[in-house]
Structure formats: structure tokens, C-alpha cells
Amino acid sequence: MFIEKISGPVIGAIIGYCTNYIAVKMLFYPRKEIYVMGHKLPFTPGAIPKGKNRLAKAIGGVISNTLLTEKDIEEKLLSSELENVVVDKMMKILSTDLRSLFMKMSLSEEEYENVKENLAHNLTDRVLASVQNLQLEEVITREGSRIIKEKTDGTMLALFVSDELVASILHPFGAEFVKYIEVNGGDLMKPEIESQITSLESESIVELCGKMAKEEDWFREKIVAVYHNAVELAAGNVMKHINITGIVEDKINSMPVEDLENLVLSVMKKELDTIVNLGALVGALLGIFNMIF
């Protein structure tokens, strides 16, 4: 009598459990189409293998349009937490001495020396060009005349030192000096410029800014401003060139069904188990309801 009473709920629970268990398994199985006598069996392959492409496209669309938008990325990049991490890293890099900074660019010792040589050569050419633009011949004549007049003023020599005489002496001297600079100026300047470049090797960009009466906090503020401008300008372009929908879609489509199953189960195993168990509960309740009425 007791067995007859509980048989209904027990059988209902077993049927409900098995039915939901099979339904859950049919989400993933069979993984391929099954044919019998040339006819494809219904519900093959399983729901997820059959709709894999559609699922991949839907997930990619949800991620790019809802979960990971351009605004989300920009807000994350501009968050104080990430901003501090990036700026701290930049400050650390820019606080490194210049030699070490260049060597971190995967330069060999020979390449580094070539960079120094090219820099010294270019600076020498620029400085020499600037000196030549000063019109030294006129400067020497003008300033030389002024100095001679000041030194001889009030003396007997002032009677003999005329503007024409001074100009006749200084003008040729200035012309020869300019020619000398044109020919030998580079050789004279380059060793000093190389020496100055070498002396700067042990200093960092932050230290050099400090010599310009700029505190480290000022330098940090400038880096923050540059970082904000870069993020605001680049976020949109980055999102246009990075097709998140396509990346996710291709990734899921290229996954074996087994890996896709493991991925789904890693996220929803508890929920799927709950559905199976609810099938047993509903079956038992129906068995009890049937027994009572």
C-alpha cells in the first residue's frame, strides 16, 4: 500500500529528472547530423552545435554594442586607477637616464653610438648655420669700432684713430674670421657638442625639466594632459579598427564544439543542474497531485 502511494511521486520525479537531463544534453548532443537511410534525424545536431554561427554572431553583437562600447573603454582608460598606473609608468620611464632609456629601445652599443654621432653632427650643422646667419663680419666691424673708440677716447690715439682707419682694419679681419669659421667651425664646435651630449647621458628627461625650473608635479600634470588627449582622440579610432563583434564571432566559430560546451558549462553548470533537479521536483509534485486527486 505504501509503495503504491509513493510510486507516483517517485516515478514522476524520475521522469522529470530524466526528461530535463536529456533536454540539457540535447543542447550539445549529438554534435553532428545523424542520417538513417538517407534521412536526417530531427534535433540533430544539438541546439548549440546547430546554431553555433548564429550564437557567435549574437554574442559578438551583445559584447560590442552593449557590454564593451567605445564609451566604456574610454571611461575605463580615463579612470583614476588606470590613469595613475599609466602615468606612474611613464614617470618611471622618463626618470631613467637617457642612455638607459635609449638602450631599452633594443639598441646595440654600436647603434647607440651611431645615434650619438648623428645627433652631434646634426647639432653641429645647425649651430654653425645659426652662427653664419649672425653676419659676423658686420658685427666684428661694428663692435670692434665701438670698443676701440671707447678705449682710445680721451687719449692721444683718438686723434689718429678715424672711423675709416678702424673699418679698413676690422673689415678684412672680419671677412677672414667668417671664412675661418666656415671652414673650421664644425671641427671646433663638434668636440664640445659631443662632450655636452655625453654629459647629458646620465640625466633623465625629468631632471632636464627640473633644470628649466619645472617641478616634477608640473611634468606629471603635462603627462596626464597628454594621456587624456591621446585617449580621447584614439578611443574612437581604435574601436573602428578593432572589430570586436568580428573577433568574438571568429573566435567562437573556430572553437571545437567540445570547447564551446566546456565554456558554457564553466559559466552555467550550476544553473543547468538546477534545471535538471527542478525537473525531478516538478515530476514529484505532479505525482503527488495525481495521487491526491
XYZ file of C-alpha atoms in Angstrom:
293
model
C 0.000 0.000 0.000
C 2.827 2.388 0.944
C 4.734 1.502 -2.189
C 1.670 2.236 -4.285
C 1.345 5.666 -2.621
C 4.925 6.742 -3.212
C 5.308 5.135 -6.612
C 3.524 8.033 -8.344
C 5.761 10.825 -6.942
C 8.907 8.685 -7.352
C 8.130 7.771 -10.956
C 7.173 11.411 -11.665
C 10.471 12.615 -10.146
C 12.476 10.102 -12.197
C 10.662 11.039 -15.402
C 11.063 14.782 -14.728
C 14.745 14.377 -13.897
C 15.491 12.214 -16.951
C 13.474 14.437 -19.272
C 15.283 17.634 -18.240
C 18.647 15.832 -18.189
C 18.114 14.664 -21.758
C 16.927 18.145 -22.776
C 20.054 19.747 -21.345
C 22.287 17.168 -23.029
C 20.493 17.757 -26.328
C 21.759 21.316 -26.196
C 25.199 19.902 -27.070
C 24.491 16.391 -28.428
C 24.590 14.974 -30.958
C 27.408 17.141 -32.249
C 26.888 16.189 -35.861
C 23.936 15.424 -38.108
C 22.738 11.798 -37.939
C 21.288 10.171 -41.037
C 19.236 6.962 -41.132
C 18.525 5.523 -44.557
C 19.368 8.853 -46.143
C 17.078 10.871 -43.892
C 18.376 13.272 -41.256
C 17.049 12.571 -37.817
C 15.241 15.523 -36.226
C 17.018 17.504 -33.499
C 20.421 16.550 -34.920
C 22.847 18.104 -34.384
C 22.109 19.536 -30.936
C 20.799 23.051 -30.458
C 24.172 24.701 -29.762
C 26.207 22.916 -32.497
C 23.422 23.641 -34.984
C 23.149 27.325 -34.046
C 26.860 27.870 -33.445
C 27.240 30.556 -36.130
C 24.133 32.428 -35.031
C 25.216 32.159 -31.388
C 28.686 33.510 -32.224
C 27.234 36.486 -34.085
C 24.737 37.236 -31.312
C 27.370 37.079 -28.560
C 29.726 39.292 -30.560
C 26.976 41.837 -31.149
C 25.969 41.920 -27.477
C 29.574 42.390 -26.340
C 30.420 45.197 -28.785
C 27.079 47.026 -28.664
C 26.161 46.605 -25.007
C 28.901 45.189 -22.807
C 32.030 46.781 -24.290
C 31.218 50.039 -26.067
C 33.550 52.845 -27.095
C 32.328 54.908 -24.153
C 33.009 52.044 -21.735
C 36.579 51.702 -22.969
C 37.192 55.446 -22.817
C 35.776 55.698 -19.289
C 37.942 52.788 -18.156
C 41.072 54.251 -19.726
C 40.353 57.626 -18.109
C 39.549 56.187 -14.685
C 41.800 57.483 -11.936
C 43.036 53.973 -11.185
C 44.253 53.211 -14.714
C 45.402 56.784 -15.256
C 47.669 56.578 -12.198
C 49.096 53.255 -13.368
C 49.918 54.632 -16.840
C 51.260 57.971 -15.604
C 53.365 56.298 -12.891
C 54.837 54.026 -15.542
C 55.566 56.971 -17.829
C 57.167 58.924 -14.980
C 59.339 55.921 -14.177
C 60.425 55.626 -17.803
C 61.112 59.364 -18.141
C 63.050 59.343 -14.850
C 65.515 56.875 -16.358
C 68.807 58.330 -17.550
C 68.883 58.993 -21.266
C 71.474 56.331 -22.052
C 69.460 53.591 -20.334
C 66.288 54.904 -21.971
C 67.791 54.553 -25.436
C 69.290 51.152 -24.642
C 65.822 49.913 -23.621
C 64.798 50.513 -27.228
C 66.777 47.366 -28.082
C 69.676 49.382 -29.466
C 73.075 47.745 -29.578
C 76.104 49.622 -28.293
C 77.153 50.302 -31.881
C 73.692 51.583 -32.834
C 73.623 53.818 -29.768
C 76.995 55.330 -30.630
C 75.771 55.922 -34.195
C 72.735 57.770 -32.802
C 75.046 59.963 -30.712
C 77.311 60.607 -33.682
C 74.392 61.584 -35.921
C 72.946 63.820 -33.202
C 76.301 65.580 -32.685
C 76.707 66.018 -36.446
C 73.209 67.477 -36.903
C 73.557 69.811 -33.927
C 76.938 70.994 -35.169
C 75.480 71.795 -38.589
C 72.569 73.665 -37.031
C 74.737 75.674 -34.635
C 77.197 76.515 -37.428
C 74.345 77.642 -39.679
C 72.995 79.836 -36.879
C 76.424 81.388 -36.309
C 76.778 82.107 -40.009
C 73.410 83.856 -40.006
C 74.689 86.320 -37.388
C 76.530 88.375 -40.043
C 79.764 88.160 -38.058
C 81.699 90.362 -40.446
C 79.411 93.302 -39.735
C 79.263 92.523 -36.018
C 83.063 92.448 -35.730
C 83.430 95.705 -37.645
C 80.706 97.490 -35.694
C 81.540 96.255 -32.211
C 85.292 96.454 -32.824
C 84.983 100.086 -33.787
C 82.922 100.817 -30.690
C 85.418 99.145 -28.378
C 88.439 100.870 -29.955
C 86.749 104.229 -29.655
C 85.897 103.604 -26.017
C 89.445 102.530 -25.197
C 91.098 105.452 -27.020
C 88.620 108.117 -26.001
C 90.386 110.960 -24.239
C 93.849 109.823 -25.301
C 96.270 110.995 -27.972
C 95.443 107.916 -30.036
C 91.936 109.238 -30.568
C 93.434 111.885 -32.881
C 94.788 109.208 -35.184
C 92.018 106.602 -34.966
C 89.386 107.540 -37.520
C 86.329 105.527 -38.496
C 87.837 104.869 -41.898
C 91.084 103.582 -40.426
C 89.318 101.280 -37.947
C 86.988 99.972 -40.665
C 89.911 99.339 -43.036
C 91.498 97.137 -40.367
C 88.454 95.398 -38.893
C 86.538 94.731 -42.103
C 89.218 92.486 -43.656
C 89.739 90.855 -40.272
C 86.006 90.119 -40.007
C 85.910 88.705 -43.522
C 88.835 86.389 -42.795
C 87.276 85.338 -39.482
C 83.997 84.436 -41.212
C 85.906 82.359 -43.784
C 87.765 80.628 -40.984
C 84.512 79.767 -39.220
C 83.014 78.462 -42.447
C 85.971 76.136 -42.982
C 86.917 75.169 -39.415
C 83.830 75.999 -37.349
C 82.421 72.479 -37.486
C 85.690 70.926 -36.310
C 85.890 73.449 -33.460
C 82.280 73.018 -32.302
C 81.739 69.297 -32.703
C 84.030 68.096 -29.846
C 82.306 70.474 -27.426
C 78.842 69.417 -28.602
C 79.824 65.737 -28.247
C 81.067 66.483 -24.738
C 77.764 68.133 -23.830
C 75.775 65.198 -25.233
C 77.891 62.761 -23.209
C 77.321 64.797 -20.047
C 73.554 64.592 -20.631
C 73.579 60.783 -20.850
C 73.430 60.383 -17.084
C 70.430 62.692 -16.711
C 66.742 61.933 -17.252
C 64.087 63.932 -19.040
C 62.505 64.752 -15.677
C 65.836 66.070 -14.386
C 66.326 68.171 -17.503
C 62.886 69.697 -16.991
C 63.901 70.436 -13.420
C 66.802 72.489 -14.751
C 64.254 74.541 -16.655
C 62.634 75.474 -13.319
C 59.849 72.931 -13.839
C 58.923 70.787 -10.834
C 58.135 67.084 -11.100
C 54.475 67.777 -10.298
C 54.304 70.138 -13.280
C 55.790 67.447 -15.507
C 53.303 64.884 -14.202
C 50.385 67.218 -14.932
C 51.587 67.553 -18.525
C 51.784 63.779 -18.920
C 48.243 63.440 -17.554
C 47.029 66.049 -20.053
C 48.782 64.284 -22.940
C 47.353 60.930 -21.808
C 43.798 62.328 -21.681
C 44.136 63.895 -25.133
C 45.557 60.665 -26.563
C 42.728 58.545 -25.128
C 40.016 60.936 -26.295
C 41.476 61.070 -29.802
C 42.367 57.404 -30.101
C 39.451 55.606 -28.422
C 37.084 56.083 -31.345
C 39.691 55.198 -33.966
C 40.778 52.116 -32.036
C 37.201 50.850 -31.809
C 36.714 51.425 -35.537
C 39.779 49.381 -36.375
C 39.169 46.671 -33.776
C 36.039 44.793 -34.833
C 35.087 43.257 -31.504
C 31.993 41.638 -32.994
C 34.068 40.004 -35.700
C 36.808 38.918 -33.290
C 34.345 37.241 -30.912
C 32.400 35.687 -33.794
C 35.539 34.255 -35.416
C 36.806 33.004 -32.068
C 33.595 31.096 -31.280
C 33.224 29.772 -34.819
C 36.768 28.412 -34.734
C 36.237 26.658 -31.384
C 35.554 22.907 -31.405
C 32.094 22.064 -30.102
C 33.732 20.310 -27.141
C 35.475 23.533 -26.106
C 32.271 25.509 -26.576
C 30.440 23.032 -24.327
C 33.133 23.365 -21.664
C 32.889 27.138 -21.940
C 29.117 27.143 -21.460
C 29.300 24.647 -18.609
C 32.023 26.650 -16.861
C 29.601 29.574 -16.766
C 26.194 27.880 -16.349
C 26.797 24.392 -14.906
C 25.030 25.210 -11.650
C 22.068 26.717 -13.488
C 21.762 23.702 -15.814
C 21.987 21.309 -12.856
C 19.259 23.339 -11.170
C 17.012 22.892 -14.229
C 17.575 19.118 -14.127
C 16.798 18.985 -10.414
C 13.726 21.166 -10.870
C 12.503 18.585 -13.398
C 12.644 15.947 -10.659
C 10.838 18.252 -8.218
C 8.106 19.151 -10.702
C 7.674 15.462 -11.601
C 7.342 14.518 -7.921
C 4.796 17.300 -7.307
C 2.750 16.147 -10.299
C 2.902 12.590 -8.950
C 1.613 13.796 -5.552
C -1.115 15.886 -7.214
C -2.197 12.877 -9.279
C -2.221 10.650 -6.175
C -4.419 13.080 -4.234
C -6.955 13.820 -6.950
